[in-house]
Short mmCIF file of N, CA and C in Angstrom, two decimals:
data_model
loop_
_atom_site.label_atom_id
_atom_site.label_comp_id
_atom_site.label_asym_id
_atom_site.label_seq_id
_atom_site.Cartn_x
_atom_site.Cartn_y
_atom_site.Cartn_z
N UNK A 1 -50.67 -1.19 -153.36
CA UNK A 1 -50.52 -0.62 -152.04
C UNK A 1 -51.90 -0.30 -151.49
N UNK A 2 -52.09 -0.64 -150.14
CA UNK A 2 -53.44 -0.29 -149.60
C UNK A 2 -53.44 1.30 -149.16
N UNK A 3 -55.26 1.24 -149.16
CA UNK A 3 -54.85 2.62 -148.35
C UNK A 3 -56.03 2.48 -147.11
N UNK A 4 -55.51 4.08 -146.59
CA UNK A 4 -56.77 3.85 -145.30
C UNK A 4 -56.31 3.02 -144.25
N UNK A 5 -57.67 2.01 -143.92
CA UNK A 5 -57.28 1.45 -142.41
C UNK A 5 -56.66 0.17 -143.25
N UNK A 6 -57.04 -0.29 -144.78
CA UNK A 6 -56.46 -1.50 -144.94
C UNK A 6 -54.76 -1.59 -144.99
N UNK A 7 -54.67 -0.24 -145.49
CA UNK A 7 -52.96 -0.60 -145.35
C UNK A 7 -52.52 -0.37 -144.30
N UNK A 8 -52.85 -0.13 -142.97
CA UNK A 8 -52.58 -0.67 -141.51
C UNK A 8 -52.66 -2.04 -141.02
N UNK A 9 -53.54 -3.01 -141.89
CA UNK A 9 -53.96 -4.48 -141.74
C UNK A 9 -52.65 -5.47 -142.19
N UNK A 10 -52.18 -6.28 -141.43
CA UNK A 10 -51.09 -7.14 -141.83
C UNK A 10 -52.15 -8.38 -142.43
N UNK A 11 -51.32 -9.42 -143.23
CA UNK A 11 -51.74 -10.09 -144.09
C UNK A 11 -51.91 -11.04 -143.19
N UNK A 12 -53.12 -11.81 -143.04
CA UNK A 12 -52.76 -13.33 -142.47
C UNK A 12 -51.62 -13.64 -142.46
N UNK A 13 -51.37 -14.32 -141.31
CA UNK A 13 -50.07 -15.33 -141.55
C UNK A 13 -50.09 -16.49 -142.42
N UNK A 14 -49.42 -17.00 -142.63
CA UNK A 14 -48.77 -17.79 -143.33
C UNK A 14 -48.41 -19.23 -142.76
N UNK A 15 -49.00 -19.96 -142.57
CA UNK A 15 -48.38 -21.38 -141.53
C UNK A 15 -47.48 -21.95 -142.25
N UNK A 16 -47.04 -21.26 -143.16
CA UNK A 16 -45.80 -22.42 -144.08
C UNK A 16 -44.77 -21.00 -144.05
N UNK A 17 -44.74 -19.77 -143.50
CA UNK A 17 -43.48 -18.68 -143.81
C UNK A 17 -43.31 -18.51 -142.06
N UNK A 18 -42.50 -19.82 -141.79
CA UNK A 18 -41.97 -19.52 -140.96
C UNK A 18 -40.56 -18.13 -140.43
N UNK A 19 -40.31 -17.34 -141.55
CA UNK A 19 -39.74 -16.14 -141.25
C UNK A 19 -40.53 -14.83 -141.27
N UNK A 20 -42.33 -15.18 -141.07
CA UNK A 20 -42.76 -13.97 -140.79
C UNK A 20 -43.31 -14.43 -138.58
N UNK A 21 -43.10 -13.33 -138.10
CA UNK A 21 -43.41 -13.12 -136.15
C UNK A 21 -44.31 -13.85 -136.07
N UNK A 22 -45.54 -13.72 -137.19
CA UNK A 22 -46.84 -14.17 -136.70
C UNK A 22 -47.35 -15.75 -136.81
N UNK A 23 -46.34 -16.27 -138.06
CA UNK A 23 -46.50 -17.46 -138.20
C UNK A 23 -46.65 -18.42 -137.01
N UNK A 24 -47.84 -19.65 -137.21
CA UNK A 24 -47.76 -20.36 -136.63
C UNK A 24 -46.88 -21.43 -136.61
N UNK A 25 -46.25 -21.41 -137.75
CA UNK A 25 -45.56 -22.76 -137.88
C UNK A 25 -44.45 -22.52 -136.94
N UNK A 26 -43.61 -21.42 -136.41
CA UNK A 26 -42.43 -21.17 -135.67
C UNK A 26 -42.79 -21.86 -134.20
N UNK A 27 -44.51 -21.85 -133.89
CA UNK A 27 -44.21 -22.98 -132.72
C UNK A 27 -43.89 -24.47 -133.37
N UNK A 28 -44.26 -25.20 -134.19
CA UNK A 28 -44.15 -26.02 -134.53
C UNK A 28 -41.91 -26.51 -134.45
N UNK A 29 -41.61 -25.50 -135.19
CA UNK A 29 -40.49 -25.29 -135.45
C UNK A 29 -39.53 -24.92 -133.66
N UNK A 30 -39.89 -24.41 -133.08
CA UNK A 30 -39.20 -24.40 -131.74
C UNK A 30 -39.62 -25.80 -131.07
N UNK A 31 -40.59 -26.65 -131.29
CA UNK A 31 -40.63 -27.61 -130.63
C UNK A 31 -39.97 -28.65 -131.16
N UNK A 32 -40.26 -28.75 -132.43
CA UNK A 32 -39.03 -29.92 -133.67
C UNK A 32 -37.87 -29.51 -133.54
N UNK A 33 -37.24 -28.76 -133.37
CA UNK A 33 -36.18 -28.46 -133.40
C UNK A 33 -34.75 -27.99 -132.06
N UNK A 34 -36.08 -28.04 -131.65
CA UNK A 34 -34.93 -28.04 -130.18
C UNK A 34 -34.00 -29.05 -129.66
N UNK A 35 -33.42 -28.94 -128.97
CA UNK A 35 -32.32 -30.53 -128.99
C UNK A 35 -33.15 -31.27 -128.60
N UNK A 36 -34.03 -31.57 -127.26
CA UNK A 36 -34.89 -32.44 -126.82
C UNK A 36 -35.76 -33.16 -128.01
N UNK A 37 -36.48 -32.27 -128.48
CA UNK A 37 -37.80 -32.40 -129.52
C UNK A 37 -37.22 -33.48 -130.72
N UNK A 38 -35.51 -32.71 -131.03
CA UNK A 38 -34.94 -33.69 -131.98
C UNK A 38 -34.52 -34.95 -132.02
N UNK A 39 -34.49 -34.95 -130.58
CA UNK A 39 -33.71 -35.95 -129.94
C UNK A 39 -34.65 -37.27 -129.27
N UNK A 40 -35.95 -36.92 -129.29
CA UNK A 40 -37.03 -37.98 -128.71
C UNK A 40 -37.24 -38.10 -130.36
N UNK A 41 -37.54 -37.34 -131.21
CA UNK A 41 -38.38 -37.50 -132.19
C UNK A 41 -37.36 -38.84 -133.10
N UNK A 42 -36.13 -38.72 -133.10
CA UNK A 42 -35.13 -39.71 -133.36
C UNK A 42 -35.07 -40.64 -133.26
N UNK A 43 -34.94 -40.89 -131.69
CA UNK A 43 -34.98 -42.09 -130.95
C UNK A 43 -35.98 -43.33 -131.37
N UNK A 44 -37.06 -42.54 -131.45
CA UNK A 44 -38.40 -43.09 -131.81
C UNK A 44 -38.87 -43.30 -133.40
N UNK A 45 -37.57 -43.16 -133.47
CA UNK A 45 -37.89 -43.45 -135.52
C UNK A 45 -37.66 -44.71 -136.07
N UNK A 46 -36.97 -45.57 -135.27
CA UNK A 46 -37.29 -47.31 -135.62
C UNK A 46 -37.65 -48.06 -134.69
N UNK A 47 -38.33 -47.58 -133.61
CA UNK A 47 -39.28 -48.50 -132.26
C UNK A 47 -40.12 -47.75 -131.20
N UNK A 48 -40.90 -48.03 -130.98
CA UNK A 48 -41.74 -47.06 -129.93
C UNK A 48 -40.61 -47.76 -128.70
N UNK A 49 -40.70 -47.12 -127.58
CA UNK A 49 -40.30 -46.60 -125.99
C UNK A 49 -40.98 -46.41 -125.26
N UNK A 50 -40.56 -47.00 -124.06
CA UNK A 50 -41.72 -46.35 -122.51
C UNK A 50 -40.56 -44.69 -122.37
N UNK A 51 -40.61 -44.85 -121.04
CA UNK A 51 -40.56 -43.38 -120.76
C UNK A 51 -38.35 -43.53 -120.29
N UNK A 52 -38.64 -44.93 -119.53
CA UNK A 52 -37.11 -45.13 -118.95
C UNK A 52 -36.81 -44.84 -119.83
N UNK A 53 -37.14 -45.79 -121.35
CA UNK A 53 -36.01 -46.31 -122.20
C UNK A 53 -35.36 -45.13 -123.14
N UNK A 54 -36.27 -43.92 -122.93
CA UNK A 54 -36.27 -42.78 -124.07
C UNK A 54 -35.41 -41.93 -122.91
N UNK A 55 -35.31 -42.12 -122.02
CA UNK A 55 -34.53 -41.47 -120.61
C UNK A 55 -33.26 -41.62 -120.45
N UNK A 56 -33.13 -43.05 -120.46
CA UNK A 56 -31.54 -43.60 -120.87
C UNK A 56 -31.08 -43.37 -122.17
N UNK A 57 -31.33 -43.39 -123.14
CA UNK A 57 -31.22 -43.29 -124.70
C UNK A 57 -30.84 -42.07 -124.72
N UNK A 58 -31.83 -41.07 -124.19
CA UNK A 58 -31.25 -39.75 -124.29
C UNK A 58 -30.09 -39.15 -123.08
N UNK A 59 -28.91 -39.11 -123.15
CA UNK A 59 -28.26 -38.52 -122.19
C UNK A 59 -28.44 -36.86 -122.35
N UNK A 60 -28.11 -36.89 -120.86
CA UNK A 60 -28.16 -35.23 -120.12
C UNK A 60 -29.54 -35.22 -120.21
N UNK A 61 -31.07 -35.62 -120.66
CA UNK A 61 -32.28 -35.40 -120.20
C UNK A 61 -32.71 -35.73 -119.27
N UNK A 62 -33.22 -34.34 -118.32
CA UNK A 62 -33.90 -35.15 -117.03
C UNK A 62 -35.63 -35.44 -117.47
N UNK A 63 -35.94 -36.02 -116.51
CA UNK A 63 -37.08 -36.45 -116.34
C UNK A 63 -38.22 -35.18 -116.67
N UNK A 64 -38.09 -34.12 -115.98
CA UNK A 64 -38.70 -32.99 -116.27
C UNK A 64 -39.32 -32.80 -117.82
N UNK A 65 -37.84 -32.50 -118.10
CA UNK A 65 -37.82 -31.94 -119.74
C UNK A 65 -38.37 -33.35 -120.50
N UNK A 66 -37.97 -34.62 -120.24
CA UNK A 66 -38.37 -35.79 -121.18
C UNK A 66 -39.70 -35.49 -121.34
N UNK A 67 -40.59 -35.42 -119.78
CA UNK A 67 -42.11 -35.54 -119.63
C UNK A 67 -42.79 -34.32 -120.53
N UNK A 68 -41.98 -33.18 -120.33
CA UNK A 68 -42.26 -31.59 -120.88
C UNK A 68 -42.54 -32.14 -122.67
N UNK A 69 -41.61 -32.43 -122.91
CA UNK A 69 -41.29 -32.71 -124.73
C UNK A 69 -42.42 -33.54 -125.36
N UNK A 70 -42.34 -34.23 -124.24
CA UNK A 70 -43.45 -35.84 -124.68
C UNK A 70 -44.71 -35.45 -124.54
N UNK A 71 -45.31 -34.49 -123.38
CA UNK A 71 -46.15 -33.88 -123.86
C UNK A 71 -46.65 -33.03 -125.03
N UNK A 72 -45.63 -32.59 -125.13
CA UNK A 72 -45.73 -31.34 -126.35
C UNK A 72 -46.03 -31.87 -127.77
N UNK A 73 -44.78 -32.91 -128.33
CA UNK A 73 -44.54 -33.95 -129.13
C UNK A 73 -45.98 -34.48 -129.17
N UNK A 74 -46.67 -34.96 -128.20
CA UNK A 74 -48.18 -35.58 -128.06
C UNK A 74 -48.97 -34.59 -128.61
N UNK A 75 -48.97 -33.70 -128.40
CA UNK A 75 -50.07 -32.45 -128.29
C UNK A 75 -50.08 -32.17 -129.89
N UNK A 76 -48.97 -32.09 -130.44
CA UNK A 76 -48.35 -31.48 -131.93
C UNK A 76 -48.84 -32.66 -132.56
N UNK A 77 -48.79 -33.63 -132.17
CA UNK A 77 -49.28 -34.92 -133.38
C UNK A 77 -48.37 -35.31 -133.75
N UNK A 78 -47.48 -35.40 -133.17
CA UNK A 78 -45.80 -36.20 -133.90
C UNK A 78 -45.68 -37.90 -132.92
N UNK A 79 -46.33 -37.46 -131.57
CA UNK A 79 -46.15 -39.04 -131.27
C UNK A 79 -47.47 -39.41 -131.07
N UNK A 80 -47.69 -40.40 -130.89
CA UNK A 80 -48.87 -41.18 -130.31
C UNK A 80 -48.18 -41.94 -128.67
N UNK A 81 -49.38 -41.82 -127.96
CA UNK A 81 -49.16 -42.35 -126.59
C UNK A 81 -49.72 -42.95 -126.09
N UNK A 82 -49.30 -44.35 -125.67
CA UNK A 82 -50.47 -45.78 -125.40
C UNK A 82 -50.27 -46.15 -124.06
N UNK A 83 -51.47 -45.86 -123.50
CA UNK A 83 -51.44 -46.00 -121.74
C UNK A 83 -51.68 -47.50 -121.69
N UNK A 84 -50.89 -48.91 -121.37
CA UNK A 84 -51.41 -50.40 -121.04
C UNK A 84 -52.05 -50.09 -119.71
N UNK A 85 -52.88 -50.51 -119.27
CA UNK A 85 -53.49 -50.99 -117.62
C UNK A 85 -52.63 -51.38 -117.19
N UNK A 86 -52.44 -51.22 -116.34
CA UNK A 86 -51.58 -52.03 -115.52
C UNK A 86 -50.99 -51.36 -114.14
N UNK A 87 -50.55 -52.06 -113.38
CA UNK A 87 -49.87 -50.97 -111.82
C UNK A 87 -48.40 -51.49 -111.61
N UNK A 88 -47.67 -50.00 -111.78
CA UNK A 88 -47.98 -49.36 -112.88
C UNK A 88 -48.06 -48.87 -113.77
N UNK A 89 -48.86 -47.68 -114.51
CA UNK A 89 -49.46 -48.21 -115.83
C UNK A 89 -48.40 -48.01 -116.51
N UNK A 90 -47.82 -48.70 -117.86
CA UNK A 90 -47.61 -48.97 -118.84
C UNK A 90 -47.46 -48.21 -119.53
N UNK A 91 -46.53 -47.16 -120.56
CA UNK A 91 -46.86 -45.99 -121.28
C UNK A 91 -45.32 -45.91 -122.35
N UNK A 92 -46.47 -46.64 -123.94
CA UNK A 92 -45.36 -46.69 -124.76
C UNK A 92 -45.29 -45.32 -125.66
N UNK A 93 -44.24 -44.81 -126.46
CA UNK A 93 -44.28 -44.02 -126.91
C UNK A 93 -44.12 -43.68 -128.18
N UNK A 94 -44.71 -43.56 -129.66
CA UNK A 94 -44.12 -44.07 -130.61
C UNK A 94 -44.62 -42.64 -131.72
N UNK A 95 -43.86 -42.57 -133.04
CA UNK A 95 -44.16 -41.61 -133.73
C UNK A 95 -45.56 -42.03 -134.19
N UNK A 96 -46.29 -41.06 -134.67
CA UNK A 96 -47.01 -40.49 -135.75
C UNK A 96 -46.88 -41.10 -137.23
N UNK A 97 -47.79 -40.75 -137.95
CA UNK A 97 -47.59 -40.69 -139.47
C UNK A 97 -46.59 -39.26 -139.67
N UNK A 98 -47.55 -38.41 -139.29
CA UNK A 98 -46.33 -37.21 -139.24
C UNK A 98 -45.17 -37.02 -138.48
N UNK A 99 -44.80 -37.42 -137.11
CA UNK A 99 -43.66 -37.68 -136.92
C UNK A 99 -43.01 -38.85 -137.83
N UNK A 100 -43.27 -39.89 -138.05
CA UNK A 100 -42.19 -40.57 -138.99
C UNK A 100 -41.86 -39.70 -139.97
N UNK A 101 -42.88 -39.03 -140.98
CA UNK A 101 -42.32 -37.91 -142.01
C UNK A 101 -41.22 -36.92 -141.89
N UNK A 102 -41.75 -36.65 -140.65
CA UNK A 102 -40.41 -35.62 -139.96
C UNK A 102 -39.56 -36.20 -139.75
N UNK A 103 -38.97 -37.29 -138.96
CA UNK A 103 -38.13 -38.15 -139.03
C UNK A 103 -36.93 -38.18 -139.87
N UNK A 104 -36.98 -38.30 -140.90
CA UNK A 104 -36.89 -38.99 -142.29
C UNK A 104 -35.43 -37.71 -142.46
N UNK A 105 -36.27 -36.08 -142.78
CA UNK A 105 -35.22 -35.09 -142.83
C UNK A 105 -34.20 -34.74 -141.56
N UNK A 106 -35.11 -34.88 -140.12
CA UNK A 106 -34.54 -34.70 -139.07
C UNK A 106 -32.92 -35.81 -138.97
N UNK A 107 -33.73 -36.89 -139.66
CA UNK A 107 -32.07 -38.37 -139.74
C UNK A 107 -30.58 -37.35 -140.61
N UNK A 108 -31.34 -36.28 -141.51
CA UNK A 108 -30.29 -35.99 -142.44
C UNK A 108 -29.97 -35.03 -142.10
N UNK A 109 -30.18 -34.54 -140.97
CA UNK A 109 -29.76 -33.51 -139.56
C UNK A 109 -28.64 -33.69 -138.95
N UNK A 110 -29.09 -34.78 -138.40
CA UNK A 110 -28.39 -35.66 -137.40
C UNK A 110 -26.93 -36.20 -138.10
N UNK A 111 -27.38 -36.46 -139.16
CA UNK A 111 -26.40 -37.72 -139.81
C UNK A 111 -25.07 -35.73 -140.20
N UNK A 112 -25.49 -35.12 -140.55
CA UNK A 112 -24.84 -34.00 -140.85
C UNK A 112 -23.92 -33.74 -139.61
N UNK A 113 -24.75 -33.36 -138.92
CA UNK A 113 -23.82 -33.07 -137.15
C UNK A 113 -23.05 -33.88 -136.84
N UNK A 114 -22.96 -35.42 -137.34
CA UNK A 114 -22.18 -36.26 -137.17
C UNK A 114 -20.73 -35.88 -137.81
N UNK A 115 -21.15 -36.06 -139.11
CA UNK A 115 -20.12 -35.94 -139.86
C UNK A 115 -19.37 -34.65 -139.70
N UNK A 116 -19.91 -33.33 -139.31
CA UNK A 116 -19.42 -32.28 -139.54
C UNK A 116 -18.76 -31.56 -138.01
N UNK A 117 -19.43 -32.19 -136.72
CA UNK A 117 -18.96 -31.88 -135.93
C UNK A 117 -17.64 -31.42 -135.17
N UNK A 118 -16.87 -31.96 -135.57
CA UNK A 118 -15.22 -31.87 -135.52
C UNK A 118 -15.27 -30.60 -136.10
N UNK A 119 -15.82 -30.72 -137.21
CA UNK A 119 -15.10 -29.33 -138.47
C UNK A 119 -15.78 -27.90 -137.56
N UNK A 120 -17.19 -28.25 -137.14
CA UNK A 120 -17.19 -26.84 -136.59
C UNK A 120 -16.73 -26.93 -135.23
N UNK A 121 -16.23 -27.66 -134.05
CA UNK A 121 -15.15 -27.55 -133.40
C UNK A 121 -14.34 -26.41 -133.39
N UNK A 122 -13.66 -27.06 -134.62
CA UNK A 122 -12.16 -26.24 -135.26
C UNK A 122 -12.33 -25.14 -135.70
N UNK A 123 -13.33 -25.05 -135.58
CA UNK A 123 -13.43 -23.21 -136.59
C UNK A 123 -14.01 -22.84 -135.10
N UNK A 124 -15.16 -23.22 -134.65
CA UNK A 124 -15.26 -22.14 -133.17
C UNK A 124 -13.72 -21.83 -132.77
N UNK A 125 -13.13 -23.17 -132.65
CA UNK A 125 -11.05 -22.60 -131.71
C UNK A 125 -10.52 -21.73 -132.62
N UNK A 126 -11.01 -21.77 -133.92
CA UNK A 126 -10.03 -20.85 -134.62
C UNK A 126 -10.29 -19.70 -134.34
N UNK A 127 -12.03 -19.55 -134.83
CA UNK A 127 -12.47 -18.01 -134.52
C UNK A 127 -12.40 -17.38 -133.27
N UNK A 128 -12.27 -18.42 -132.30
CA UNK A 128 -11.21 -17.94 -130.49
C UNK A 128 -10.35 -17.44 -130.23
N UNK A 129 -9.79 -18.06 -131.00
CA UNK A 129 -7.98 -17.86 -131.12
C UNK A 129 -8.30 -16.20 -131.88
N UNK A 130 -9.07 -16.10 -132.58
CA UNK A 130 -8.65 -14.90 -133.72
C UNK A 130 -9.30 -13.79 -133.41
N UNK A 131 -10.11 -13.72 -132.11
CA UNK A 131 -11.07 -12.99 -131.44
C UNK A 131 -10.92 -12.85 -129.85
N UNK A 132 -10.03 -13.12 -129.59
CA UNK A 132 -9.47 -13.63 -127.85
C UNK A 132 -9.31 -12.12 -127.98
N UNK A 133 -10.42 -11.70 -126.70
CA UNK A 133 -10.43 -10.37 -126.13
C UNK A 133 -8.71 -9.94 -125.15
N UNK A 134 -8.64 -8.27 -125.67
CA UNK A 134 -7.21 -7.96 -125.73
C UNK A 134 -6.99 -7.86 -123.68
N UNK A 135 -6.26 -8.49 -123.10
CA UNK A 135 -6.24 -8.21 -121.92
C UNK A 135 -5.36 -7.10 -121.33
#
């Protein structure tokens, strides 16, 4: 146990304990993990994309949020972004070394929600049904 001013001092963070406030990794983790973030980072796990094709691919994303993510995604080092010349210009979009890594667990995400979706369905209606405020 410290004493004095050191045991007022919090410990460095931790970039790998994402359940301590200070951690950095929790931005990392709100951007991977958000539906968007999951959902470009996916897409892009067996072909790079311009901007339409990741637009159409993804339903309910507008343009806003695609551009918002793809920045971010860029910024984090998960995609790489290749401007061609051209008018106009050209702009493919493709993972990372580290986004493909991420990839990989994010598929066994995905592939989960697939399979399990129905089941939690049925339990939100159940726990509705079993919680339906008394009128």
């Amino acid at each position: 146990m410290g004493v004095g001013t050191e045991a007022g001092r919090r410990a460095a963070a931790d970039p790998g304990d994402a359940f301590n406030s200070d951690c950095p990794g929790r931005t990392v983790l709100d951007h991977v993990c958000s539906r968007w973030g999951t959902l470009i980072l996916l897409s892009l796990r067996d072909r790079p994309a311009r901007f339409h094709e990741l637009r159409d691919t993804i339903g309910g994303i507008s343009e806003k949020m695609l551009s918002q993510n793809l920045r971010t995604l860029t910024r984090d080092g998960l995609l790489h972004r290749e401007v061609e010349p051209a008018t106009p210009p050209k702009v493919t979009y493709s993972l990372t070394e580290l986004g493909q890594e991420l990839a990989t667990p994010l598929a066994g995400l995905l592939d989960w929600v697939r399979a399990r979706a129905v089941d939690v369905v049925k339990a939100q209606r159940r726990h509705d049904r079993q919680h339906k405020p008394a009128s």
